[in-house]
Coordinates of C-alpha atoms and ligand atoms in Angstrom, one line a residue:
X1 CA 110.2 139.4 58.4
X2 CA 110.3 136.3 56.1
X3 CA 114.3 136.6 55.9
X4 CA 114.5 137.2 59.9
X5 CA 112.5 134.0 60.2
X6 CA 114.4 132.2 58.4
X7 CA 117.8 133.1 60.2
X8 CA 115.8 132.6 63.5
X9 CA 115.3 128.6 61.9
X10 CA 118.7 128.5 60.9
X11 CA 120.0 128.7 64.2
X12 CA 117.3 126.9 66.2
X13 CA 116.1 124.4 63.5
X14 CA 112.5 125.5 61.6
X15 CA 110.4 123.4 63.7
X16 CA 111.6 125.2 66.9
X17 CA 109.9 128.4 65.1
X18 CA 106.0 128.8 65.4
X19 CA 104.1 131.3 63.7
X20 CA 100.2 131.5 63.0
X21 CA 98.3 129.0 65.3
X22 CA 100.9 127.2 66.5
X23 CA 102.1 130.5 68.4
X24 CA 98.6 131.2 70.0
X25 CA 98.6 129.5 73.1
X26 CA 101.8 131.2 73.8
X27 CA 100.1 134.5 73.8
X28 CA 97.2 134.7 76.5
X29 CA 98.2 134.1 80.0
X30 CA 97.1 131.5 82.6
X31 CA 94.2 134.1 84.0
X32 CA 92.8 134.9 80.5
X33 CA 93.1 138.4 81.1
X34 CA 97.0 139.3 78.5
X35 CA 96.1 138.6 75.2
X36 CA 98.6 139.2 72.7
X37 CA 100.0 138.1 69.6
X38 CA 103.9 136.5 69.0
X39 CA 105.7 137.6 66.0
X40 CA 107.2 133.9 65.9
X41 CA 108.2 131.7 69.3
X42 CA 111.4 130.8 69.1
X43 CA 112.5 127.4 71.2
X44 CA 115.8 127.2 71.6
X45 CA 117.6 123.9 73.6
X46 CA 120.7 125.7 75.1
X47 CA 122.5 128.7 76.0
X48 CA 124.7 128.8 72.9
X49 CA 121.0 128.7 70.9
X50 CA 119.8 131.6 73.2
X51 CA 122.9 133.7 72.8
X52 CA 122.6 133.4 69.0
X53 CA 118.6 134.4 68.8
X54 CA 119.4 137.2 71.6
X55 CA 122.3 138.3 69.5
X56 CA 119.8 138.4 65.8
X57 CA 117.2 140.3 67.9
X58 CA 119.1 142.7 68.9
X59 CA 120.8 143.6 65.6
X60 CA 117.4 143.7 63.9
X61 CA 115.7 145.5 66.5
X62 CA 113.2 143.1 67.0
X63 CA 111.7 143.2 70.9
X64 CA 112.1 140.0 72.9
X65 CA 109.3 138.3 75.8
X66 CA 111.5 135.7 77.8
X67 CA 108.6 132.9 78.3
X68 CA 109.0 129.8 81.0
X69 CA 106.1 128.2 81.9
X70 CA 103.8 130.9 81.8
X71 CA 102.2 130.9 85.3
X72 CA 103.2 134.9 85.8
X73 CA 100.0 136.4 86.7
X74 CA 100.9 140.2 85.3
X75 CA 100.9 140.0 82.0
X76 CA 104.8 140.1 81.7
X77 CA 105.8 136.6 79.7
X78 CA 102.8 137.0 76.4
X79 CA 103.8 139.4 73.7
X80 CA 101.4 142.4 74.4
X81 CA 103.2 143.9 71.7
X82 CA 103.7 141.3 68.9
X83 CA 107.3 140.9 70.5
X84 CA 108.9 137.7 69.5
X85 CA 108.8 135.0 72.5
X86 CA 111.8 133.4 73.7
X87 CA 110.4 129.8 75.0
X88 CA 113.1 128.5 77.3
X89 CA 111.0 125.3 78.2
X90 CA 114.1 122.9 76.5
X91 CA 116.7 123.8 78.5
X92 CA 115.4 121.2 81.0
X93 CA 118.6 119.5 81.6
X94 CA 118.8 118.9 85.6
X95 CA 122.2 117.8 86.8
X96 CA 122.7 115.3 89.7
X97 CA 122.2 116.8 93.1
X98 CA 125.5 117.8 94.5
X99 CA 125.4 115.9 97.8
X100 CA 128.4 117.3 99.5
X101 CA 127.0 121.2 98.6
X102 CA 123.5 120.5 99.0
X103 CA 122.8 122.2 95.7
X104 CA 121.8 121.7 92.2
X105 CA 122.3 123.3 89.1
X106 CA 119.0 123.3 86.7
X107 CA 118.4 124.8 83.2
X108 CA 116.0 127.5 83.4
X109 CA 112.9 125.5 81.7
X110 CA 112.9 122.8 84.7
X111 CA 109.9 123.1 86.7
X112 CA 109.4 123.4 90.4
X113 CA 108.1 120.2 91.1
X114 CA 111.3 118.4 89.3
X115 CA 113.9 120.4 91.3
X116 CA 111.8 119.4 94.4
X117 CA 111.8 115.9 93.6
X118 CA 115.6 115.8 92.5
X119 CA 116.3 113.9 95.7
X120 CA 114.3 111.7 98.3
X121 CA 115.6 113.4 101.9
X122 CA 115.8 116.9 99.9
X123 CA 113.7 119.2 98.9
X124 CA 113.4 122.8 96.8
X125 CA 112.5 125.6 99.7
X126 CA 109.9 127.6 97.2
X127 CA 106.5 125.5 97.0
X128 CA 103.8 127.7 95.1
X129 CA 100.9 126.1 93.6
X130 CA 102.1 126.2 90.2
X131 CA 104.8 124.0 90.5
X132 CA 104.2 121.6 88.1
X133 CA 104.6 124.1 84.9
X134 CA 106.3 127.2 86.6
X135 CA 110.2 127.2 86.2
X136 CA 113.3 127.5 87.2
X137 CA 114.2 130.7 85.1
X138 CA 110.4 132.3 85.9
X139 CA 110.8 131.8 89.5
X140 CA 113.9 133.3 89.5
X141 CA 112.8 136.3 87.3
X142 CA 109.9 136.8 89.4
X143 CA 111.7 135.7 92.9
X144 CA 108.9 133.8 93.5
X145 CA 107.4 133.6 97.2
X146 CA 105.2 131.2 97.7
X147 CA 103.9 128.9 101.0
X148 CA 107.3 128.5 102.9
X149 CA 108.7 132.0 103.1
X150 CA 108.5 132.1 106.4
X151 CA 111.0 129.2 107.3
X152 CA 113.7 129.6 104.0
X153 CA 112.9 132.9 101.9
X154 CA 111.5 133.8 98.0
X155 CA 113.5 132.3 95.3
X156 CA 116.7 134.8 95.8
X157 CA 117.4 133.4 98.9
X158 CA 117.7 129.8 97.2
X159 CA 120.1 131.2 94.6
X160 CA 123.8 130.4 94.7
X161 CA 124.3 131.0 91.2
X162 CA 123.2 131.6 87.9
X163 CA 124.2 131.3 84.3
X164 CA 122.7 134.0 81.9
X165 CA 122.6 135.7 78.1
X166 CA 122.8 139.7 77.7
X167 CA 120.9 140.7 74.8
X168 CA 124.0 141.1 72.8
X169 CA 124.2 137.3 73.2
X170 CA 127.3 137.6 75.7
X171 CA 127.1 135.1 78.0
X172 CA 127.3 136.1 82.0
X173 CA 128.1 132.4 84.3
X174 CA 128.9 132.4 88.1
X175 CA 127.6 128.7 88.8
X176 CA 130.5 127.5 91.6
X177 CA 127.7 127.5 94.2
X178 CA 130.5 129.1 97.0
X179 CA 128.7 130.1 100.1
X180 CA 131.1 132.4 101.1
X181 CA 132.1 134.3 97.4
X182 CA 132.5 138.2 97.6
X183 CA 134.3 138.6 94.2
X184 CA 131.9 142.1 92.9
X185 CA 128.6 142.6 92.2
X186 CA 126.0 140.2 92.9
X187 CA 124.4 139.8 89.9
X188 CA 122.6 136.6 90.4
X189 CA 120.6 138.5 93.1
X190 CA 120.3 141.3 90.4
X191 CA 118.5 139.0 88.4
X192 CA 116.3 137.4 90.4
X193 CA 113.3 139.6 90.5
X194 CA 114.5 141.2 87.1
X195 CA 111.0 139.9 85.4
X196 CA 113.3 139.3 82.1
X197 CA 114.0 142.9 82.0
X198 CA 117.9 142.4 82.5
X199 CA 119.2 139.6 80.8
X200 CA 118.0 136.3 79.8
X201 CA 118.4 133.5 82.6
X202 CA 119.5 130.1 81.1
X203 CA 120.7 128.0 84.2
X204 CA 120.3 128.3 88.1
X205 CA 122.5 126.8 91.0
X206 CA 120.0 126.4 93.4
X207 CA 120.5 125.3 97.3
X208 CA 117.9 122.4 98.7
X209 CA 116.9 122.3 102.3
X210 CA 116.6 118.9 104.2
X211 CA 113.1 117.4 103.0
X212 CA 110.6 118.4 106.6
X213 CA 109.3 115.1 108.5
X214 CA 106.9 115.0 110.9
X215 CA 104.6 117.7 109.3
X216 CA 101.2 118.3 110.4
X217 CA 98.7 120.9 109.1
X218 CA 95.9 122.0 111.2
X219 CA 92.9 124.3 109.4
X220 CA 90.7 126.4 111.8
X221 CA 88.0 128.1 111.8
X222 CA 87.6 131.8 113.3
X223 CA 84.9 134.6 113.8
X224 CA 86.7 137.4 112.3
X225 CA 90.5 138.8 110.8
X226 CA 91.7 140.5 114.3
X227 CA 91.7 137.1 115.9
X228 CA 93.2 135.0 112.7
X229 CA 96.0 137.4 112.4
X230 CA 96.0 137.5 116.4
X231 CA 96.6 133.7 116.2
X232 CA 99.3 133.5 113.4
X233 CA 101.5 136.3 115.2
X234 CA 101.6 134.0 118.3
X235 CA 102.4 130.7 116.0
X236 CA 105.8 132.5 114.8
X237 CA 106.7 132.6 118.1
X238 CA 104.8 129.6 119.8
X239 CA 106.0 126.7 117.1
X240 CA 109.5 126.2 116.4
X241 CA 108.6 123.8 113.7
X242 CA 106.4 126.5 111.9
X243 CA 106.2 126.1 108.1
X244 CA 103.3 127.8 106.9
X245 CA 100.9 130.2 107.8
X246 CA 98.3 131.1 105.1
X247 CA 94.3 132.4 105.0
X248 CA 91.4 132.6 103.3
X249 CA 87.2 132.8 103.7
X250 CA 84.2 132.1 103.5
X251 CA 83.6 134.2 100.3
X252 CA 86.3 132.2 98.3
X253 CA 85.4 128.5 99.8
X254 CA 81.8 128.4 98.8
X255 CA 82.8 129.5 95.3
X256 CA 84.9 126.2 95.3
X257 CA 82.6 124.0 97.1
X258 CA 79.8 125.0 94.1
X259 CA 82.7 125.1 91.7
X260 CA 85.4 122.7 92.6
X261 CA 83.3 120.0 94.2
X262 CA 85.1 120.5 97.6
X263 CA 83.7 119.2 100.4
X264 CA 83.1 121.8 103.3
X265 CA 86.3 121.6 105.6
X266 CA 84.8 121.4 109.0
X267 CA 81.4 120.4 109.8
X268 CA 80.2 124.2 110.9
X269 CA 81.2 127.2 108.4
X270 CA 83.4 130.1 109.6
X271 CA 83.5 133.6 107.9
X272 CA 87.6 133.1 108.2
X273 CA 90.3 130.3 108.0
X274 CA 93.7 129.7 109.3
X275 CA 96.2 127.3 107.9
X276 CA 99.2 126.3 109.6
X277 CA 101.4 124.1 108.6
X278 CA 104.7 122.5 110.8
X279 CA 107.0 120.0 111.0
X280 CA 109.6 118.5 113.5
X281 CA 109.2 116.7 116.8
X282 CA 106.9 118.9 119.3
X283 CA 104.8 120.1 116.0
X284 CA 101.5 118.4 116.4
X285 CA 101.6 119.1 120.3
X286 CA 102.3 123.1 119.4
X287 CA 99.5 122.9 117.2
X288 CA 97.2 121.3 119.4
X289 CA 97.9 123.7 121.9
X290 CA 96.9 126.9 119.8
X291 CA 93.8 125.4 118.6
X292 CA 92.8 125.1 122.0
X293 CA 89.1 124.9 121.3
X294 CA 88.9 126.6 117.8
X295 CA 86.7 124.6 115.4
X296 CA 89.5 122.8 113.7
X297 CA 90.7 119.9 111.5
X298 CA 94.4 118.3 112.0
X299 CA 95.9 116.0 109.3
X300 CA 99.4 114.2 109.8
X301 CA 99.3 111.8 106.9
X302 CA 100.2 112.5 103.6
X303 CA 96.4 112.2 102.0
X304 CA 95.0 114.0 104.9
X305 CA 97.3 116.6 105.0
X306 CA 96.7 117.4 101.0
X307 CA 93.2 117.5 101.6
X308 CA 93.7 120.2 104.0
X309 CA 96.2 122.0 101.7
X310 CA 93.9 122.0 98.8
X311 CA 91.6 124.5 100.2
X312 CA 94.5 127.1 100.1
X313 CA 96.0 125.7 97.3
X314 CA 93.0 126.1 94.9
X315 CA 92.3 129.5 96.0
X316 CA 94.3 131.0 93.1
X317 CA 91.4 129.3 90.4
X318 CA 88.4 130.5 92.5
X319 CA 88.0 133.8 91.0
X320 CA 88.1 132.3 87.2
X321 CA 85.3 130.1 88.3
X322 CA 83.4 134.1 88.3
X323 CA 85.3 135.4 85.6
X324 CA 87.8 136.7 84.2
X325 CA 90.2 137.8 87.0
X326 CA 92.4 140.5 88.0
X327 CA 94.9 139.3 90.2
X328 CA 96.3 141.7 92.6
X329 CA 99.3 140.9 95.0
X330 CA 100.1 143.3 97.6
X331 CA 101.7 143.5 101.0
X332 CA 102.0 145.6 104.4
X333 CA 103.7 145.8 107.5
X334 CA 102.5 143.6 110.1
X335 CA 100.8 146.3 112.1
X336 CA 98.7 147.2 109.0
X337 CA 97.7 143.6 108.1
X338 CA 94.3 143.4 109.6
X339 CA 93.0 147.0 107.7
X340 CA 94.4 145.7 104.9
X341 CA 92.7 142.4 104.9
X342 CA 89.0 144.0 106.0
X343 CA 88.8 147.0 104.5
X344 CA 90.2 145.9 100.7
X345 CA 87.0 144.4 99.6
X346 CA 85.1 147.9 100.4
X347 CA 88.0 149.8 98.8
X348 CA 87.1 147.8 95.6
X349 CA 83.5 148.0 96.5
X350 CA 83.9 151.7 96.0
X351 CA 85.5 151.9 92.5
X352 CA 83.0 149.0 91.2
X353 CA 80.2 148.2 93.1
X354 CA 79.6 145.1 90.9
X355 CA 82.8 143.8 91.3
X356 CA 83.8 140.0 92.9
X357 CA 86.7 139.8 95.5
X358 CA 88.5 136.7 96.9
X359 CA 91.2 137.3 99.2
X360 CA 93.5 134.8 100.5
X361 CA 97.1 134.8 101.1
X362 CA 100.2 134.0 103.0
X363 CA 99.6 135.8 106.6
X364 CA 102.6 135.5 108.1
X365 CA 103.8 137.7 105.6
X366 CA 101.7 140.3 105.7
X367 CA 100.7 139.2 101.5
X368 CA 97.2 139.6 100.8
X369 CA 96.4 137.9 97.2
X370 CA 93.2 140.2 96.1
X371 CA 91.8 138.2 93.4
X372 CA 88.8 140.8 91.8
X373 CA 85.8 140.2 89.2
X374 CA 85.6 143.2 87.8
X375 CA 82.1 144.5 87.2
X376 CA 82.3 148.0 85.9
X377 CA 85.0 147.8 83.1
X378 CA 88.8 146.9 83.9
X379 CA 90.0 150.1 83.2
X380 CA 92.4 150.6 85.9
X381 CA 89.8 151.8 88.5
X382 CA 90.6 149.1 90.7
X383 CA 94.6 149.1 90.5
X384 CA 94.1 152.6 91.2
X385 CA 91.6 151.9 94.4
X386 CA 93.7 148.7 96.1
X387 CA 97.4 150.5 95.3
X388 CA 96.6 153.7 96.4
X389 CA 95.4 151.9 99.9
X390 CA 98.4 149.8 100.3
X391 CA 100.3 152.7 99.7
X392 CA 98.5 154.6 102.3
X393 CA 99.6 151.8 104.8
X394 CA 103.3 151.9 103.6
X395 CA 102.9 148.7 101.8
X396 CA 104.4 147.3 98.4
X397 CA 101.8 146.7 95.6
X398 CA 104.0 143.4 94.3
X399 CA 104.2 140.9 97.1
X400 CA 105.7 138.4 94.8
X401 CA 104.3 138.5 91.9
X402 CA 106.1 141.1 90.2
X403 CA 105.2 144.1 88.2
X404 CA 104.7 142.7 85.2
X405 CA 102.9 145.2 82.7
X406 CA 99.9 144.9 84.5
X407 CA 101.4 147.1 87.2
X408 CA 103.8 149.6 85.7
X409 CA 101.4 152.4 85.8
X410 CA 101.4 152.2 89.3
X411 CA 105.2 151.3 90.0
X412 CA 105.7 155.6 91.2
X413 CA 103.0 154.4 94.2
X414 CA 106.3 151.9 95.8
X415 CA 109.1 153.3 94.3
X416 CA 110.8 157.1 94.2
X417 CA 112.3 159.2 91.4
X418 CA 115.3 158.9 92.4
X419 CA 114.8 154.9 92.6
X420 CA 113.0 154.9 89.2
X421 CA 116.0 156.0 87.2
X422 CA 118.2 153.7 88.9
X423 CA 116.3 150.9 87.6
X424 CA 116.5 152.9 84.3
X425 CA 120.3 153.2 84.5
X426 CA 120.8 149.5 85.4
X427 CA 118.3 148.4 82.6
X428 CA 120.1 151.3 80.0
X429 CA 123.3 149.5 80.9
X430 CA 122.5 146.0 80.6
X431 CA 120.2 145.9 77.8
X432 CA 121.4 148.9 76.1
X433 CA 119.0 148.2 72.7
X434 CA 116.0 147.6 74.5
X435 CA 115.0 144.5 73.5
X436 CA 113.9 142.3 76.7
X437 CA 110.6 142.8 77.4
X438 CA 110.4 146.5 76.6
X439 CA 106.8 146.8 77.8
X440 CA 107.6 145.2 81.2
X441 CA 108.2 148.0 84.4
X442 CA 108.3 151.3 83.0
X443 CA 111.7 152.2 81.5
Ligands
LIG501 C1 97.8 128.6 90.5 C2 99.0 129.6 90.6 C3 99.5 129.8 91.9 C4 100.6 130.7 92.0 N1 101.1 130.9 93.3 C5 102.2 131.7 93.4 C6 102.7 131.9 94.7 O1 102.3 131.4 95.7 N2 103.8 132.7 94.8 C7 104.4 133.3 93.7 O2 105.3 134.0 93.9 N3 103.8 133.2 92.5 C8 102.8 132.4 92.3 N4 102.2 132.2 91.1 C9 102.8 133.0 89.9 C10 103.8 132.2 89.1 O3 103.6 130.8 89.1 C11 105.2 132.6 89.4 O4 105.4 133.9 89.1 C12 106.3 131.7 88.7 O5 107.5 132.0 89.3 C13 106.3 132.0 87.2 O6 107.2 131.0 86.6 P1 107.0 130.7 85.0 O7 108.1 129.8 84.6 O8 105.6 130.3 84.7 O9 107.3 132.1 84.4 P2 106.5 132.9 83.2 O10 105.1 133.1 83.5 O11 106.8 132.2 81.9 O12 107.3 134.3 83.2 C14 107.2 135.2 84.3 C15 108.2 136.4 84.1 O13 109.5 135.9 84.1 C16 110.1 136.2 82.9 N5 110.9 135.0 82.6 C17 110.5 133.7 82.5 N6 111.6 132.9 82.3 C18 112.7 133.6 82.2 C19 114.0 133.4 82.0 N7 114.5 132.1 81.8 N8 114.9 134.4 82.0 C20 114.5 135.7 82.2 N9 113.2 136.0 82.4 C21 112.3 135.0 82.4 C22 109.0 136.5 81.9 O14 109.4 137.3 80.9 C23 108.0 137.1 82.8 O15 108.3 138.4 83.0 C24 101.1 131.4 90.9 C25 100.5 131.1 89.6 C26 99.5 130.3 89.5 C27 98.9 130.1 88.1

């Protein structure tokens, strides 16, 4: 390995390759839960670098974890396996915004928040919690979802182009930005959602949406699921201006109030919360008009309304306030949402009767974020209890979170045979050798 380190600092420079301690924090995820350990990290600072360590990889046979901000919550960007991580945090050139395209064109290590900010009236349609670490290349590997689905799509649909390495180092580039561009396959949409399974994504043209004014979020209070997901049905339809509509309850809010020093959001407590969030003239008077008189709390200013947000927003760390977390993403058909939402926390209740749940989530699309406790031992019981029940409802057990190799086991439960070895083909063809993220959906 000495040698193979030492080519890997030849063409990346030797303090741009960590070993030992300097490779820990690398290894365990944000939740705790994937702890591995990195042969080296390797940072390079630009396509031609990742091309040449992709290349040496291959040819030595050495496995590969692609690694942006690591934010992914299923165990697919830490080196489970002693793989080698490929950190593409300096390749974090942002070009101007292209005014007349509405577009930009970031390296993959540019987070969120920086794409979002590229411009004053602009703005980056993903927002997701993590947006001051997760990047440019993770979101696109995961197609991240995120609070403003709804109104402009997951990450794929902000994608006009991409720029990425094979793991034979050939490098793949279709940045032009065309709207209209049907020259073959679409391989930027191939890759986004390809959880660094395909190729290695170094640069994204990315589309920005007019920055929303006007906006105005309104929390409410309600007795039970039936009538929150009642309510956010008739916003899709009832407010034009609709950005956002996301829940969570009781059992998550008083761990924060204890745990997060959150004041209670509305002077009586409710066992279930609606967020909505809209924007646009007519907005406040739409939202006014569906509270009716709900036990609510409307903010229009920019300090108000991140008070209001930060109730959802935080719901993500709730569950590590408890424990160690598994963090289960899942989805259903609209019809299905309210079983889905009531029943999970029995389902789990079942399998572990110890166990903590914290569910929260983006409602209007049918994305329920189970966030569990585990008491019994994580041993798969509780995958095994929440997919099997999503899949009895005909929903997806990745919402937007991926699979990740926390869920591979479980992939046969959303996807057929025949679909299986597709994905194997595709995978066999791009990444012949094996080497990205080998442990990462099943191959
Ligand atoms: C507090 C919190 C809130 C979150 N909220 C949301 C949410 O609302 N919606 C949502 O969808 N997700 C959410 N996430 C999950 C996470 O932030 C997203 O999945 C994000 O897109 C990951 O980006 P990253 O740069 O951190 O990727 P990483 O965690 O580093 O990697 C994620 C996956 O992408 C691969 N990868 C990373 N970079 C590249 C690259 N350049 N080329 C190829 N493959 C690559 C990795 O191998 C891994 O499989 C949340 C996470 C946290 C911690």
């Amino acid at each position: 390995m000495e040698a193979f380190f030492a080519s890997l600092a030849g063409l990346v420079g030797p303090e741009h390759v960590l070993t030992g301690d300097a490779a820990a924090g690398y290894a365990v995820d944000w939740t705790g839960r994937f702890r591995g350990s990195a042969a080296a990290v390797v940072r390079p600072r630009d396509t031609g670098e990742v091309a040449a360590v992709l290349a040496l990889c291959s040819a030595a046979g050495v496995a590969v974890v692609p690694q942006g901000g690591n934010t992914g919550l299923v165990g697919g960007g830490v080196p489970l396996h002693g793989e080698v991580v490929l950190s593409l945090a300096r390749l974090d050139d942002l070009a101007p915004v292209d005014r007349e395209a509405v577009q930009v064109t970031a390296g993959a290590g540019v987070t969120l928040q920086r794409v979002a900010d590229a411009a004053p009236d602009l703005d980056l349609g993903i927002q997701i919690a993590s947006r001051e670490s997760a990047t440019v290349g993770g979101a696109v590997a995961t197609n991240a979802g995120g609070v403003r689905v709804l109104r402009y799509g997951p990450m794929r649909a902000q994608l006009r182009g991409i720029e990425a390495v094979l793991s034979d180092g050939t490098v793949v580039s279709h940045l032009a930005g065309l709207t209209k561009d049907n020259t073959g396959y679409d391989y930027p949409s191939l890759l986004a959602g390809s959880e660094g399974t395909l190729a290695v994504i170094t640069k994204a043209r990315l589309r920005l949406v007019p920055r929303l004014r006007d906006n105005v979020t309104a929390l409410m209070g309600l007795d039970d699921l039936p009538s929150l997901h009642a309510l956010a049905r008739k916003a899709l339809v009832a407010v034009p201006g609709l950005v956002s509509a996301e829940f969570f309850t009781s059992a998550g809010l008083s761990v924060l109030q204890s745990h997060a020093d959150l004041a209670p959001p509305l002077p009586a407590s409710s066992p279930v919360y609606l967020l909505l969030d809209a924007a646009g003239p007519g907005a406040l008077d739409d939202l006014a008009e569906l509270i009716d008189d709900l036990p609510a709390a409307v903010g229009e200013s920019a300090a108000d309304r991140r008070r209001l947000w930060s109730y959802r927003e935080r719901h993500p760390e709730a569950a590590g306030f408890l424990g160690v977390p598994l963090k289960l993403d899942v989805s259903v058909p609209a019809a299905h949402w309210v079983e889905l939402a009531s029943s999970v926390a029995s389902v789990v209740a079942d399998a572990d009767p110890g166990a903590r749940v914290i569910t929260f989530g983006h409602v209007a699309d049918g994305n329920v974020h189970v966030n569990i406790v585990p008491g019994a031992p994580a041993d798969g019981r509780h995958e095994d209890a929440v997919f099997s029940f999503v899949a009895s409802l005909g929903g997806s057990i990745s919402a937007e979170h991926g699979i990740g190799a926390l869920k591979a086991p479980w992939l046969h439960l959303a996807r057929s045979e025949g679909e299986r070895a597709l994905f194997a083909r595709i995978r066999g063809a791009l990444d012949p050798p094996g080497t990205l993220n080998p442990h990462v959906l099943p191959r």
